[in-house]
């Protein structure tokens, strides 16, 4: 496996005001990549009484809530303790099938035979030199027939100025997905803004893929 991100020599560090970010995205609907993956699962026979999902970078739970609503068991993981606190305080979740963890990507360990790993806009925040190990952990944790859904940044994204964020070319993305049948690989590139209203040139990949 050679899933390394594009190399960068820039030492500028990325800083996010996470409390402001959580406030800005509060109440937003689940990501379309997650909904697409769930639609794919709904068209398949249910092998187990309850499927298990890992929601990486869960934030305050915009995707976790939808998974729980659709009767999934969810392991919600975020590197920020405030995110987990906000998630567990939500009034619109059933905590019976919810497990939460505060864990950095660089220290991530996942259970085996997971049905779904959801990573909405979070994997780029893994340090570039740690990303190959993180991706291998994701691939190994998924059962055959399990799915990955989420986002990765392309190499023309304006945040390439930050040396602690990882980015990928199209060919690198395709190599990462060599263990999967790709169900969605949608490349976006356009000017826009972040959730905090910052100007940004977006280059990203929306992904849904089923492990062989």
mmCIF file of N, CA and C in Angstrom, residues 163-209:
data_model
loop_
_atom_site.group_PDB
_atom_site.id
_atom_site.type_symbol
_atom_site.label_atom_id
_atom_site.label_comp_id
_atom_site.label_asym_id
_atom_site.label_seq_id
_atom_site.Cartn_x
_atom_site.Cartn_y
_atom_site.Cartn_z
ATOM 1 N N UNK A 163 1.291 23.175 6.239
ATOM 2 C CA UNK A 163 2.120 21.987 6.181
ATOM 3 C C UNK A 163 1.626 20.822 7.002
ATOM 4 N N UNK A 164 0.614 21.041 7.853
ATOM 5 C CA UNK A 164 0.124 19.963 8.709
ATOM 6 C C UNK A 164 -1.224 19.418 8.246
ATOM 7 N N UNK A 165 -1.626 19.732 6.995
ATOM 8 C CA UNK A 165 -2.829 19.181 6.383
ATOM 9 C C UNK A 165 -2.393 18.351 5.179
ATOM 10 N N UNK A 166 -3.098 17.254 4.892
ATOM 11 C CA UNK A 166 -2.707 16.423 3.758
ATOM 12 C C UNK A 166 -3.620 16.661 2.548
ATOM 13 N N UNK A 167 -3.035 16.510 1.365
ATOM 14 C CA UNK A 167 -3.714 16.739 0.092
ATOM 15 C C UNK A 167 -3.331 15.633 -0.876
ATOM 16 N N UNK A 168 -4.175 15.414 -1.900
ATOM 17 C CA UNK A 168 -3.943 14.315 -2.822
ATOM 18 C C UNK A 168 -4.244 14.718 -4.253
ATOM 19 N N UNK A 169 -3.482 14.155 -5.168
ATOM 20 C CA UNK A 169 -3.798 14.269 -6.588
ATOM 21 C C UNK A 169 -4.876 13.254 -6.937
ATOM 22 N N UNK A 170 -5.460 13.389 -8.112
ATOM 23 C CA UNK A 170 -6.483 12.435 -8.556
ATOM 24 C C UNK A 170 -5.916 11.018 -8.597
ATOM 25 N N UNK A 171 -4.709 10.860 -9.105
ATOM 26 C CA UNK A 171 -4.128 9.517 -9.205
ATOM 27 C C UNK A 171 -3.868 8.925 -7.818
ATOM 28 N N UNK A 172 -3.514 9.749 -6.861
ATOM 29 C CA UNK A 172 -3.315 9.255 -5.500
ATOM 30 C C UNK A 172 -4.641 8.816 -4.876
ATOM 31 N N UNK A 173 -5.693 9.559 -5.151
ATOM 32 C CA UNK A 173 -7.018 9.174 -4.667
ATOM 33 C C UNK A 173 -7.391 7.807 -5.232
ATOM 34 N N UNK A 174 -7.174 7.633 -6.520
ATOM 35 C CA UNK A 174 -7.526 6.361 -7.157
ATOM 36 C C UNK A 174 -6.713 5.216 -6.583
ATOM 37 N N UNK A 175 -5.463 5.484 -6.225
ATOM 38 C CA UNK A 175 -4.640 4.444 -5.592
ATOM 39 C C UNK A 175 -5.163 4.097 -4.206
ATOM 40 N N UNK A 176 -5.562 5.120 -3.450
ATOM 41 C CA UNK A 176 -6.142 4.870 -2.132
ATOM 42 C C UNK A 176 -7.356 3.964 -2.217
ATOM 43 N N UNK A 177 -8.111 4.103 -3.298
ATOM 44 C CA UNK A 177 -9.366 3.372 -3.448
ATOM 45 C C UNK A 177 -9.201 2.064 -4.216
ATOM 46 N N UNK A 178 -7.981 1.609 -4.358
ATOM 47 C CA UNK A 178 -7.738 0.377 -5.120
ATOM 48 C C UNK A 178 -8.290 -0.865 -4.426
ATOM 49 N N UNK A 179 -8.592 -0.754 -3.150
ATOM 50 C CA UNK A 179 -9.167 -1.885 -2.401
ATOM 51 C C UNK A 179 -10.696 -1.865 -2.428
ATOM 52 N N UNK A 180 -11.263 -0.939 -3.181
ATOM 53 C CA UNK A 180 -12.695 -0.703 -3.148
ATOM 54 C C UNK A 180 -13.307 -0.742 -4.544
ATOM 55 N N UNK A 181 -14.595 -0.995 -4.583
ATOM 56 C CA UNK A 181 -15.402 -0.665 -5.746
ATOM 57 C C UNK A 181 -15.953 0.734 -5.520
ATOM 58 N N UNK A 182 -15.577 1.652 -6.380
ATOM 59 C CA UNK A 182 -15.935 3.057 -6.186
ATOM 60 C C UNK A 182 -17.372 3.286 -6.646
ATOM 61 N N UNK A 183 -18.195 3.784 -5.743
ATOM 62 C CA UNK A 183 -19.589 4.069 -6.040
ATOM 63 C C UNK A 183 -19.833 5.556 -6.288
ATOM 64 N N UNK A 184 -18.962 6.380 -5.753
ATOM 65 C CA UNK A 184 -19.013 7.818 -6.003
ATOM 66 C C UNK A 184 -17.611 8.378 -5.866
ATOM 67 N N UNK A 185 -17.156 9.087 -6.870
ATOM 68 C CA UNK A 185 -15.904 9.839 -6.803
ATOM 69 C C UNK A 185 -16.129 11.135 -7.567
ATOM 70 N N UNK A 186 -16.596 12.121 -6.834
ATOM 71 C CA UNK A 186 -16.997 13.397 -7.413
ATOM 72 C C UNK A 186 -15.960 14.446 -7.029
ATOM 73 N N UNK A 187 -15.297 15.009 -8.040
ATOM 74 C CA UNK A 187 -14.264 16.013 -7.809
ATOM 75 C C UNK A 187 -14.866 17.410 -7.951
ATOM 76 N N UNK A 188 -14.629 18.250 -6.951
ATOM 77 C CA UNK A 188 -15.107 19.629 -6.977
ATOM 78 C C UNK A 188 -13.914 20.583 -6.944
ATOM 79 N N UNK A 189 -14.016 21.670 -7.709
ATOM 80 C CA UNK A 189 -13.014 22.728 -7.621
ATOM 81 C C UNK A 189 -13.694 24.054 -7.932
ATOM 82 N N UNK A 190 -13.708 24.935 -6.948
ATOM 83 C CA UNK A 190 -14.410 26.202 -7.114
ATOM 84 C C UNK A 190 -14.067 27.151 -5.969
ATOM 85 N N UNK A 191 -14.201 28.462 -6.175
ATOM 86 C CA UNK A 191 -14.048 29.408 -5.072
ATOM 87 C C UNK A 191 -15.255 29.325 -4.153
ATOM 88 N N UNK A 192 -15.059 29.670 -2.903
ATOM 89 C CA UNK A 192 -16.166 29.628 -1.958
ATOM 90 C C UNK A 192 -15.724 30.171 -0.616
ATOM 91 N N UNK A 193 -16.449 29.773 0.424
ATOM 92 C CA UNK A 193 -16.143 30.201 1.780
ATOM 93 C C UNK A 193 -16.198 29.006 2.715
ATOM 94 N N UNK A 194 -15.513 29.127 3.837
ATOM 95 C CA UNK A 194 -15.591 28.116 4.877
ATOM 96 C C UNK A 194 -16.841 28.357 5.714
ATOM 97 N N UNK A 195 -17.100 27.467 6.644
ATOM 98 C CA UNK A 195 -18.251 27.629 7.537
ATOM 99 C C UNK A 195 -18.140 28.895 8.372
ATOM 100 N N UNK A 196 -16.917 29.379 8.565
ATOM 101 C CA UNK A 196 -16.698 30.598 9.338
ATOM 102 C C UNK A 196 -16.658 31.844 8.476
ATOM 103 N N UNK A 197 -16.989 31.680 7.186
ATOM 104 C CA UNK A 197 -17.056 32.831 6.296
ATOM 105 C C UNK A 197 -15.744 33.257 5.678
ATOM 106 N N UNK A 198 -14.697 32.423 5.798
ATOM 107 C CA UNK A 198 -13.391 32.750 5.229
ATOM 108 C C UNK A 198 -13.382 32.406 3.744
ATOM 109 N N UNK A 199 -12.760 33.264 2.932
ATOM 110 C CA UNK A 199 -12.602 32.974 1.517
ATOM 111 C C UNK A 199 -11.681 31.770 1.337
ATOM 112 N N UNK A 200 -12.056 30.891 0.420
ATOM 113 C CA UNK A 200 -11.270 29.672 0.212
ATOM 114 C C UNK A 200 -11.481 29.149 -1.201
ATOM 115 N N UNK A 201 -10.427 28.652 -1.819
ATOM 116 C CA UNK A 201 -10.557 27.908 -3.076
ATOM 117 C C UNK A 201 -10.632 26.429 -2.725
ATOM 118 N N UNK A 202 -11.777 25.839 -3.006
ATOM 119 C CA UNK A 202 -12.003 24.439 -2.665
ATOM 120 C C UNK A 202 -11.559 23.525 -3.797
ATOM 121 N N UNK A 203 -10.818 22.505 -3.452
ATOM 122 C CA UNK A 203 -10.543 21.386 -4.357
ATOM 123 C C UNK A 203 -10.680 20.125 -3.513
ATOM 124 N N UNK A 204 -11.742 19.392 -3.738
ATOM 125 C CA UNK A 204 -12.007 18.254 -2.872
ATOM 126 C C UNK A 204 -12.663 17.119 -3.640
ATOM 127 N N UNK A 205 -12.629 15.958 -3.018
ATOM 128 C CA UNK A 205 -13.211 14.739 -3.576
ATOM 129 C C UNK A 205 -14.279 14.221 -2.624
ATOM 130 N N UNK A 206 -15.480 14.008 -3.165
ATOM 131 C CA UNK A 206 -16.578 13.387 -2.423
ATOM 132 C C UNK A 206 -16.557 11.895 -2.760
ATOM 133 N N UNK A 207 -16.488 11.050 -1.745
ATOM 134 C CA UNK A 207 -16.205 9.625 -1.980
ATOM 135 C C UNK A 207 -17.216 8.736 -1.277
ATOM 136 N N UNK A 208 -17.693 7.721 -1.998
ATOM 137 C CA UNK A 208 -18.378 6.581 -1.410
ATOM 138 C C UNK A 208 -17.804 5.345 -2.096
ATOM 139 N N UNK A 209 -17.307 4.398 -1.304
ATOM 140 C CA UNK A 209 -16.651 3.226 -1.890
ATOM 141 C C UNK A 209 -16.905 1.991 -1.037
#
